[in-house]
Short mmCIF file of C-alpha atoms and ligand atoms in Angstrom, two decimals:
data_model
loop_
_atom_site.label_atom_id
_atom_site.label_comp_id
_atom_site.label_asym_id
_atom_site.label_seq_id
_atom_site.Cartn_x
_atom_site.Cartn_y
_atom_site.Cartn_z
CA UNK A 730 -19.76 2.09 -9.74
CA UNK A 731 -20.99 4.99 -7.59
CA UNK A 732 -18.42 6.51 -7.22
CA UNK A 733 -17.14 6.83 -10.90
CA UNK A 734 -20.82 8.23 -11.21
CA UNK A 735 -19.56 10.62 -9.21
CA UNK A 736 -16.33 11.75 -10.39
CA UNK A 737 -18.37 12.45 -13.95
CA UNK A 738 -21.08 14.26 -12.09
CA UNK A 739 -18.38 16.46 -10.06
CA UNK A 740 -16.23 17.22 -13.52
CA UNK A 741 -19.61 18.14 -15.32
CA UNK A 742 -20.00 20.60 -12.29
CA UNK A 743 -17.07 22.25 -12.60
CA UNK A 744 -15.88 22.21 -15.88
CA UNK A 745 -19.56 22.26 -17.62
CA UNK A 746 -18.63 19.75 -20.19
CA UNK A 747 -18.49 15.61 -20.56
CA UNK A 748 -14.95 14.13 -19.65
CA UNK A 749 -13.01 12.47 -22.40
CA UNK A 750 -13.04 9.34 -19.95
CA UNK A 751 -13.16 7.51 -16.68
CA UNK A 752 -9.93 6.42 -14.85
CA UNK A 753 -9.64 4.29 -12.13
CA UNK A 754 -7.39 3.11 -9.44
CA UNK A 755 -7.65 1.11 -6.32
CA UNK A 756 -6.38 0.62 -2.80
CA UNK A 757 -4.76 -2.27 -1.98
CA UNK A 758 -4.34 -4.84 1.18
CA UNK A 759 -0.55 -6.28 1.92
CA UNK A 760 -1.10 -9.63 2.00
CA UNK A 761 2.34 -9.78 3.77
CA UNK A 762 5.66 -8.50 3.77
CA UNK A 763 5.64 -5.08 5.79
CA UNK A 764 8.44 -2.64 5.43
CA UNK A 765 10.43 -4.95 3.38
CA UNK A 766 9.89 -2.71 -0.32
CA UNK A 767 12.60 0.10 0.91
CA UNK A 768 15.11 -2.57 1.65
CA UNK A 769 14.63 -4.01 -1.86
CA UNK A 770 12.20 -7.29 -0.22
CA UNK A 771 9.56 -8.96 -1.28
CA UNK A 772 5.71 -7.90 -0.77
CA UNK A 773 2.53 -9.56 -2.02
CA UNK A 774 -0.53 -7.08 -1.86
CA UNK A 775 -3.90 -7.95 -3.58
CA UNK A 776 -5.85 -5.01 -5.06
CA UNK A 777 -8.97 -3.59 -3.24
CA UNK A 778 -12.26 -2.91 -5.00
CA UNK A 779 -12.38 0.18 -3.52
CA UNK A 780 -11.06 2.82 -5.71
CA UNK A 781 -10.49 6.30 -6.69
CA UNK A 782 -11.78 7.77 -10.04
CA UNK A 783 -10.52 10.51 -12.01
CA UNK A 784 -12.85 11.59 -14.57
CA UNK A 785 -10.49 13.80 -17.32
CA UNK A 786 -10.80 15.73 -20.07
CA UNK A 787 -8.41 17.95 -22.30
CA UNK A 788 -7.04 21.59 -20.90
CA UNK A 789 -4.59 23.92 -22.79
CA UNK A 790 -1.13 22.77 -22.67
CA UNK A 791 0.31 23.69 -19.44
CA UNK A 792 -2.24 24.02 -17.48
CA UNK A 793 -3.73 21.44 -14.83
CA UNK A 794 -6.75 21.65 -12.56
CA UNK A 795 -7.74 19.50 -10.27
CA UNK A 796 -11.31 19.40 -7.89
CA UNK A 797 -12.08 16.37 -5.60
CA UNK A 798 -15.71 15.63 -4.37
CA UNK A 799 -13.47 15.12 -0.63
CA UNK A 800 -12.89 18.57 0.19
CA UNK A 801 -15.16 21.82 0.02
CA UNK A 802 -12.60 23.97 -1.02
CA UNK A 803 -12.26 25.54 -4.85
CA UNK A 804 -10.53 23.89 -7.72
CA UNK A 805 -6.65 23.80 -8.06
CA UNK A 806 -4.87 24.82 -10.32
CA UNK A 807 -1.20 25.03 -11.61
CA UNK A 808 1.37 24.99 -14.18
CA UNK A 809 4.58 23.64 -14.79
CA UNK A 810 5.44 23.35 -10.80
CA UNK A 811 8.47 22.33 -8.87
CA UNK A 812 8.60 19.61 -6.19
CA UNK A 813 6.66 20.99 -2.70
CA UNK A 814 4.90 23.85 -4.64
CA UNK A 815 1.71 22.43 -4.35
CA UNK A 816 0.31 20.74 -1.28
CA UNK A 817 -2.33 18.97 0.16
CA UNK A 818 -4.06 16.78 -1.33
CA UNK A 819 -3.93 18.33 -4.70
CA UNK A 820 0.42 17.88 -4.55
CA UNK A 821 -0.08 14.13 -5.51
CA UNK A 822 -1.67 14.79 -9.14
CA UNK A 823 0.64 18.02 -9.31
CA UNK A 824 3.47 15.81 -8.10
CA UNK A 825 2.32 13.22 -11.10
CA UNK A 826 2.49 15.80 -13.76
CA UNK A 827 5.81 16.63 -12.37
CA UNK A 828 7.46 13.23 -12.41
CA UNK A 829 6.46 12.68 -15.60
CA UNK A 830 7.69 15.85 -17.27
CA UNK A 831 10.73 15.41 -15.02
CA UNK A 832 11.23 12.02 -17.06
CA UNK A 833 10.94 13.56 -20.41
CA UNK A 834 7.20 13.20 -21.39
CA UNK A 835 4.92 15.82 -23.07
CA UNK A 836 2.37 15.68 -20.29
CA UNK A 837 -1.30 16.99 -22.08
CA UNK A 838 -3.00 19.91 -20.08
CA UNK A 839 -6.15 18.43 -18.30
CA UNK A 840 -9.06 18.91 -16.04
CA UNK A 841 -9.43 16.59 -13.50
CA UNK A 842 -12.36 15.70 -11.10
CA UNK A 843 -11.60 13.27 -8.78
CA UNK A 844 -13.72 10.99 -5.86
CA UNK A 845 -12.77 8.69 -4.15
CA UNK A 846 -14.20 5.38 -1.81
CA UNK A 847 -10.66 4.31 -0.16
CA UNK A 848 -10.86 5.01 3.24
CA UNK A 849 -8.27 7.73 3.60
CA UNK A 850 -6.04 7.36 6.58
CA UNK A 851 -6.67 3.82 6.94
CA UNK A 852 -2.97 2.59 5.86
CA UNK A 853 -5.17 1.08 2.40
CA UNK A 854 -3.29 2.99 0.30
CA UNK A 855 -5.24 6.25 -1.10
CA UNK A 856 -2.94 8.18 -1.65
CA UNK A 857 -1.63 5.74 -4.17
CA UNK A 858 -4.94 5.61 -5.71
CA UNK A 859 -5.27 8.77 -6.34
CA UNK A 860 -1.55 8.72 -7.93
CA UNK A 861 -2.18 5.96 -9.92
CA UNK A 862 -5.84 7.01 -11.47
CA UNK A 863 -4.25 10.22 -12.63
CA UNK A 864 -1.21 8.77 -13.80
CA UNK A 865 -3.01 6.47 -15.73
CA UNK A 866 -5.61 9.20 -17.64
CA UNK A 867 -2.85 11.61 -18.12
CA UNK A 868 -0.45 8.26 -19.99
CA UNK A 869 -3.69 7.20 -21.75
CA UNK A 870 -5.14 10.98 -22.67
CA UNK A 871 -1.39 11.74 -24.13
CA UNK A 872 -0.86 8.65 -25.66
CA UNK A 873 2.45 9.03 -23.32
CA UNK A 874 5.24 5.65 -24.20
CA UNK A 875 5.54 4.94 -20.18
CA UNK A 876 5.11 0.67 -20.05
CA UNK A 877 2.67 -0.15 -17.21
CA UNK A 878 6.02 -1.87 -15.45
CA UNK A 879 7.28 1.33 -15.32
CA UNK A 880 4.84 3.63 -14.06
CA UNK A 881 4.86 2.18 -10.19
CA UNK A 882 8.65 4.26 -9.89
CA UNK A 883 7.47 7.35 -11.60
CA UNK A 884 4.59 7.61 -8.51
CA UNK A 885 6.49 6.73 -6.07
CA UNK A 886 8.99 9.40 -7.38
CA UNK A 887 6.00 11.66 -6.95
CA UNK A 888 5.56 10.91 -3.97
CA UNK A 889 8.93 10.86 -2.28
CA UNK A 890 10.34 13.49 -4.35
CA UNK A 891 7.49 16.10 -5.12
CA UNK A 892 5.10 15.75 -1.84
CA UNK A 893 8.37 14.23 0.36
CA UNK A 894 6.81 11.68 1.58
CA UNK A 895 9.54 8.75 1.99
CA UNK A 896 7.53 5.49 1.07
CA UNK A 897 8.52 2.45 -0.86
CA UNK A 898 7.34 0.92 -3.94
CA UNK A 899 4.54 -1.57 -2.64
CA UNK A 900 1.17 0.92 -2.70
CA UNK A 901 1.57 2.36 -6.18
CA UNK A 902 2.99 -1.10 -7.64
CA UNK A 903 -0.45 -2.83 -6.03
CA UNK A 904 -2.59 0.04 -7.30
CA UNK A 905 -1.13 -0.86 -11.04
CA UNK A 906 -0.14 -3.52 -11.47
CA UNK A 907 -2.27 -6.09 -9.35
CA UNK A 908 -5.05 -8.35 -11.18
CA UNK A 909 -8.27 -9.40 -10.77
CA UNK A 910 -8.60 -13.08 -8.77
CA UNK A 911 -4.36 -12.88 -8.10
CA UNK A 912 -2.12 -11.23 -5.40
CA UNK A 913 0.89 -9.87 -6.66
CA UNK A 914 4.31 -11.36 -5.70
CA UNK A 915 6.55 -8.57 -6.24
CA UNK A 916 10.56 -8.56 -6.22
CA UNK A 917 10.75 -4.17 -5.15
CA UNK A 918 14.66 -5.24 -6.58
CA UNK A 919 14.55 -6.47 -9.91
CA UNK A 920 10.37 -5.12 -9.70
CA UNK A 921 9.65 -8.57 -11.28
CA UNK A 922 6.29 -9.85 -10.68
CA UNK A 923 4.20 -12.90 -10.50
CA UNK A 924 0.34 -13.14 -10.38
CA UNK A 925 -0.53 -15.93 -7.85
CA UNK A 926 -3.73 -17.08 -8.10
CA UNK A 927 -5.97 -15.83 -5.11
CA UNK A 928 -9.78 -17.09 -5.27
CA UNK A 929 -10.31 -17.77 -1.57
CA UNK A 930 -14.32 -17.90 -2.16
CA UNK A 931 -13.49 -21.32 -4.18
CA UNK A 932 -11.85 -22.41 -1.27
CA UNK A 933 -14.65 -21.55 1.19
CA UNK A 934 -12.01 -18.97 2.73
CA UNK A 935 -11.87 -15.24 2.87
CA UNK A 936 -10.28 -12.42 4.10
CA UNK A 937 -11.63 -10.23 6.52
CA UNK A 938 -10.58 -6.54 6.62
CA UNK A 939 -10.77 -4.92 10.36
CA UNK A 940 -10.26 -1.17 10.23
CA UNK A 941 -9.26 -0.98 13.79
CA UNK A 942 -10.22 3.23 13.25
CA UNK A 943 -7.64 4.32 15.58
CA UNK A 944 -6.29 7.80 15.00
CA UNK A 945 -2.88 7.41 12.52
CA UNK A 946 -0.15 9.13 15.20
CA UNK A 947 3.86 10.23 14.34
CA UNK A 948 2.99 8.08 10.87
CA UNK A 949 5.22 10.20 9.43
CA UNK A 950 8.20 10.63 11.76
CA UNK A 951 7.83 6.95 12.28
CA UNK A 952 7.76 5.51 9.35
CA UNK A 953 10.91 7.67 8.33
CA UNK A 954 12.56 6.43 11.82
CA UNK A 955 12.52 2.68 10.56
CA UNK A 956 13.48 3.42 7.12
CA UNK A 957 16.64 5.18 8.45
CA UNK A 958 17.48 2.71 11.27
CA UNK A 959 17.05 -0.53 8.25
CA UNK A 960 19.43 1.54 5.90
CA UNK A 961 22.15 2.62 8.54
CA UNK A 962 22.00 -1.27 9.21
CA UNK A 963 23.01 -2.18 6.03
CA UNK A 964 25.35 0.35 6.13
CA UNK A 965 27.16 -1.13 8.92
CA UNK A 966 26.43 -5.28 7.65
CA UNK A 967 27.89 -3.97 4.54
CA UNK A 968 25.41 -4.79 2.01
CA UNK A 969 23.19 -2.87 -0.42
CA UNK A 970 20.26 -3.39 1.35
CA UNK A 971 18.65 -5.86 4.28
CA UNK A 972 17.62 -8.28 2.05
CA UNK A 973 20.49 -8.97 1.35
CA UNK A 974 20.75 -10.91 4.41
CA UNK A 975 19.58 -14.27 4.37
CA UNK A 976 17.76 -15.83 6.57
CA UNK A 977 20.75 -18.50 7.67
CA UNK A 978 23.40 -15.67 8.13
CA UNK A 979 20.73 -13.98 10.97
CA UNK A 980 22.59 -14.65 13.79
CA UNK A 981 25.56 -13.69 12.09
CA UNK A 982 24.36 -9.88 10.98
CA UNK A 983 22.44 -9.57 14.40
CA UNK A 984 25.57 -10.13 16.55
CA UNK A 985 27.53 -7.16 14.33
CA UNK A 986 25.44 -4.94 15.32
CA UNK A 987 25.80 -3.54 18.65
CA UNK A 988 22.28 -1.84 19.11
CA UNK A 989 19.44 -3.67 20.48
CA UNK A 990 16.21 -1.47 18.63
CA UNK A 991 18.54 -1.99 15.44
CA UNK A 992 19.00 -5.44 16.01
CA UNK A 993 15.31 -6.16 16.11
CA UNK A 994 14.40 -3.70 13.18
CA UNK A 995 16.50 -6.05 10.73
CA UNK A 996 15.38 -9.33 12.17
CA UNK A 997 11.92 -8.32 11.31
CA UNK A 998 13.03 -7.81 7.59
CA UNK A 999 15.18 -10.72 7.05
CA UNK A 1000 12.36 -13.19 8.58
CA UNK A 1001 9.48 -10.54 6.54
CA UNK A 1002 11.14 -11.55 3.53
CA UNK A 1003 11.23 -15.12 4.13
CA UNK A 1004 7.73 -15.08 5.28
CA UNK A 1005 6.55 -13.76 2.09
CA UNK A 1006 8.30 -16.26 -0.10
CA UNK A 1007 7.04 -19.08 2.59
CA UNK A 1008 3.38 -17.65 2.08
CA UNK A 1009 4.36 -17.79 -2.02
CA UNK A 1010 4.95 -20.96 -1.99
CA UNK A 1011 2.13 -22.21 0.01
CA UNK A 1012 -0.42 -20.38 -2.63
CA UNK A 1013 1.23 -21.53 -5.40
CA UNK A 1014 0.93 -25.65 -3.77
CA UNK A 1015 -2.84 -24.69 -2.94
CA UNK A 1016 -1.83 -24.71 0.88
CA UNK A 1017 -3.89 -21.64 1.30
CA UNK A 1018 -5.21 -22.44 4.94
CA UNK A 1019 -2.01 -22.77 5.74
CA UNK A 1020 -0.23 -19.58 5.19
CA UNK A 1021 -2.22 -18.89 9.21
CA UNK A 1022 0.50 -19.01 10.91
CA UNK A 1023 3.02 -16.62 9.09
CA UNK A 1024 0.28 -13.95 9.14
CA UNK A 1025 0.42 -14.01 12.56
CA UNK A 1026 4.41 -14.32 13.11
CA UNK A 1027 4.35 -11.21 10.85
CA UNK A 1028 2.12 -9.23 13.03
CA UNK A 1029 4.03 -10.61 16.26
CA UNK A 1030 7.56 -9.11 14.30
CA UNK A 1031 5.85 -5.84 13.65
CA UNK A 1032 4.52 -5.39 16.98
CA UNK A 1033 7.96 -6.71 18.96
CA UNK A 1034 10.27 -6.38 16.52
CA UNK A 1035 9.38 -3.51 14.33
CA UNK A 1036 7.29 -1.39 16.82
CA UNK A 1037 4.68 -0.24 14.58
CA UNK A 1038 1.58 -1.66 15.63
CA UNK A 1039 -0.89 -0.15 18.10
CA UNK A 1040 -3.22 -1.61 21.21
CA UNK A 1041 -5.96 -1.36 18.51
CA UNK A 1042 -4.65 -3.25 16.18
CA UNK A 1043 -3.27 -6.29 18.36
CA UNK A 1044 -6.63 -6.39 20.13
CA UNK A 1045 -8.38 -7.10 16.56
CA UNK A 1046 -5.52 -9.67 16.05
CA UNK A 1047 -6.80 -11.54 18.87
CA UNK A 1048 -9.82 -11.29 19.12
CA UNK A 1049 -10.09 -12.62 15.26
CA UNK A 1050 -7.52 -15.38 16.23
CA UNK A 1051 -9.50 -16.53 19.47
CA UNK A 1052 -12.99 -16.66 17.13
CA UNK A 1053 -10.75 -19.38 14.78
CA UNK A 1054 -9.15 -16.77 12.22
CA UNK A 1055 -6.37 -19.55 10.86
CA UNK A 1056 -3.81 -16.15 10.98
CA UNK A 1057 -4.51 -12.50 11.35
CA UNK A 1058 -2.01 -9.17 10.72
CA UNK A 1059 -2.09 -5.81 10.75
CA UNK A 1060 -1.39 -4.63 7.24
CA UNK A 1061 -0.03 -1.29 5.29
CA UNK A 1062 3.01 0.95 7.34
CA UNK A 1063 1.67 0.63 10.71
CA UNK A 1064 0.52 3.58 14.02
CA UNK A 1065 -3.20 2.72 13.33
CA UNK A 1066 -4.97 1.43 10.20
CA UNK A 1067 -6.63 -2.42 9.33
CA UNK A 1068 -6.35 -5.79 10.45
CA UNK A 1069 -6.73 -8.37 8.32
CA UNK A 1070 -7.82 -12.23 8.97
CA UNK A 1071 -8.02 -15.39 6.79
CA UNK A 1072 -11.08 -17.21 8.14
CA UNK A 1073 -13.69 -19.27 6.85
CA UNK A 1074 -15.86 -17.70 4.74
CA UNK A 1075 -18.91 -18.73 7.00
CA UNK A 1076 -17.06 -17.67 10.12
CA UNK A 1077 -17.09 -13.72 9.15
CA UNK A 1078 -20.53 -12.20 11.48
CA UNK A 1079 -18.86 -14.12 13.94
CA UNK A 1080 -15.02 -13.04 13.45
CA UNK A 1081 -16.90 -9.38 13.47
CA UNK A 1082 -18.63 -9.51 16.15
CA UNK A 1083 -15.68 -10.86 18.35
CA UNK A 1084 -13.88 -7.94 17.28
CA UNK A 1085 -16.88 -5.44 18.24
CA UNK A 1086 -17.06 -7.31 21.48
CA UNK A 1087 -13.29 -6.62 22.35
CA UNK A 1088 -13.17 -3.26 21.33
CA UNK A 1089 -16.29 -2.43 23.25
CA UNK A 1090 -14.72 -3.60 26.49
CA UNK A 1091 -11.92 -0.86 26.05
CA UNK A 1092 -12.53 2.82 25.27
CA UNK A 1093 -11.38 2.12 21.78
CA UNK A 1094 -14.24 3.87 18.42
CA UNK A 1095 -15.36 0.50 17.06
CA UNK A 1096 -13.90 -0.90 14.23
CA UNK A 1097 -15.22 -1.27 10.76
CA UNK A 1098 -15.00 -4.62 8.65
CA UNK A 1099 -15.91 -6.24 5.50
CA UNK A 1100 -14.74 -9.31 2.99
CA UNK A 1101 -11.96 -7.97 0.96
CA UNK A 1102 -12.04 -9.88 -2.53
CA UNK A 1103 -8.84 -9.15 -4.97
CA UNK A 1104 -10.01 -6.46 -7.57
CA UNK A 1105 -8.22 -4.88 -10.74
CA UNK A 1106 -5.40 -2.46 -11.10
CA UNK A 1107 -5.08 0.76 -12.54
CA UNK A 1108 -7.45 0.70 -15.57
CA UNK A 1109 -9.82 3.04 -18.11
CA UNK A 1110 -13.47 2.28 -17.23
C1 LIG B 2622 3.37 2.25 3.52
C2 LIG B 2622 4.34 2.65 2.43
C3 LIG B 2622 4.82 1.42 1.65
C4 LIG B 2622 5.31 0.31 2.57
C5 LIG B 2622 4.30 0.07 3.69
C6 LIG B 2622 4.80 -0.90 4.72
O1 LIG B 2622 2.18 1.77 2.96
O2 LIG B 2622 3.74 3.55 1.54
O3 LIG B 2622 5.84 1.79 0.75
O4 LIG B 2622 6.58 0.61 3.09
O5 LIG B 2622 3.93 1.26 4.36
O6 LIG B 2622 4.95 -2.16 4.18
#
């Protein structure tokens, strides 16, 4: 792995000495279920290969620094910190060391040297990697009691608490807990999981990742505009959360409510949520060609319903769906990032290249794509 190479080379650099080990932690693809984690749905990402690396070694208590082979600038480093003190890119591992001394743990002092091959920016989840590689060394280095079914909250904590970033559970639960061959059917309630088997190449299938490369715009703003709108909807439905809703009392929630952008915000969750356990169900019969179609309802929702795709990202949709993609979605929290198609295996220069082709009619930077196959979570190399 190059890019654990990497980390190693970049800690002996700055720290002159051999790390005490290799972490590593990858992105992820959302297989489907968008937006549903924050409303306590279900989501079934698959693991990238791609990951981030922290290479670690010991530091006097108390004291954290952190260097990453991404940015030019000097090392960083800190103490005991408070949520926000930190920022940048260096506020995820500080907001890591805070969580977990926030929940009680004797967190060692370390050096950490970190690289990274997730496309940042790309909606694959980096930032998560990142979380979740230094998570990992600093549990493992400390010998810390945190189960690895818990360690998905303390991230996210990180991240919504310490860098204020107001995400759900899905990235940092992929970049954990996923496996190998599996995509991971995850209840972000009761955070109860199930590995469904997810060999595609055995089936002659595969998926096709389209970074559509279009500049990430009011992500932020955005992405807390839905969250607010799905929660003031329960609010007024009078449950805990959307899913809550089922699918046959729909009609029933929708005509409660009197506004129409809220209306459509929660009938993209309730049908998201039923989409993912449709899509569960057909992996688990071995129906795998099949799951096509609710792909592509998903992306339709998102981009009608939910408002959160771009003219990038429906382009690549179809485009990959005229070339014979059986179903194609945008995937991750939407405003720019990847596509992703299940096609034939065989079909893939060709599912590329109709992609190229329709970008290069519009004034859109061409894309970027490549097979995704499901890698490992979180783990010591
Ligand atoms: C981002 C967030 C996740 C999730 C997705 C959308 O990736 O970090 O928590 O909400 O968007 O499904």
């Amino acid at each position: 792995m190059t890019v654990a190479s990497d980390a190693a080379a970049a800690f002996r650099a700055q720290f002159g000495t051999e790390p005490a080990g290799l972490w590593a932690a990858p992105g992820r693809v959302n297989l489907i279920g968008e937006h549903t984690d924050y409303n306590d749905g279900f989501v079934l990402p698959f693991a990238l290969p791609q990951c981030t690396v922290a290479a670690v070694g010991p530091a006097p208590a108390g004291e954290w620094t952190v260097c990453s082979t991404a940015t030019d600038g000097d090392p960083v480093s800190f103490g005991p910190t408070e949520p926000g003190e930190v920022t940048g890119w260096a506020g995820y591992p500080a907001g890591i060391v805070w969580a977990l001394r926030d929940a009680g743990f004797d967190v060692p002092g370390a050096r950490i040297a970190l690289a990274s091959e997730v496309p940042v920016g790309s909606g694959l989840s980096s930032s998560a990697a990142l979380e979740s590689s230094v998570l990992t060394a600093l549990v493992d280095l400390g010998g810390l009691d945190l189960p690895v079914d818990r360690r998905p909250a303390l991230a996210q904590r990180a991240e919504n608490v310490y860098v204020g970033a107001p995400t759900g559970i899905l990235d940092q639960s992929a970049s954990i807990r996923c496996q190998a061959g599996r995509a991971l059917f995850l209840d972000c309630r009761s955070l109860e999981v199930e590995q469904i088997p997810f060999d595609l190449a055995a089936e002659g299938l595969a998926i096709l990742v389209v970074n559509s490369n279009a500049p990430h715009q009011h992500v932020d703003g955005e992405y807390g505009a839905r969250r607010k709108s799905c929660e003031e909807a329960a609010r007024i439905l009078g449950v805990p959360a959307l899913r809550d809703v089922p699918l046959e009392g729909l009609a029933d929630a929708l005509a409660k409510l009197d506004d129409d952008v809220m209306r459509r915000r929660v009938r993209h969750i309730v049908t998201e949520d039923q989409r993912v356990l449709d899509t569960v169900a057909l992996l688990r019969a071995g129906r795998t060609r099949e799951i096509g179609p609710l792909l592509t309802a998903s992306h339709v929702s998102m981009r009608d319903d939910f408002e959160i795709t771009v003219a990038q990202v429906d382009v690549a949709v179809e485009a990959a769906l005229e070339a014979g993609a059986y179903g194609a979605r945008m995937t991750g929290g939407g405003f720019g990032g990847c596509v992703l198609a299940l096609i034939d295996a065989d079909r893939a220069a060709g599912t590329t290249a109709a992609v190229e082709a329709a970008y290069a009619g519009r004034s859109f930077t061409p894309p970027t794509s490549w097979i995704a196959t499901a890698g490992p979570g979180a783990t010591k190399l």
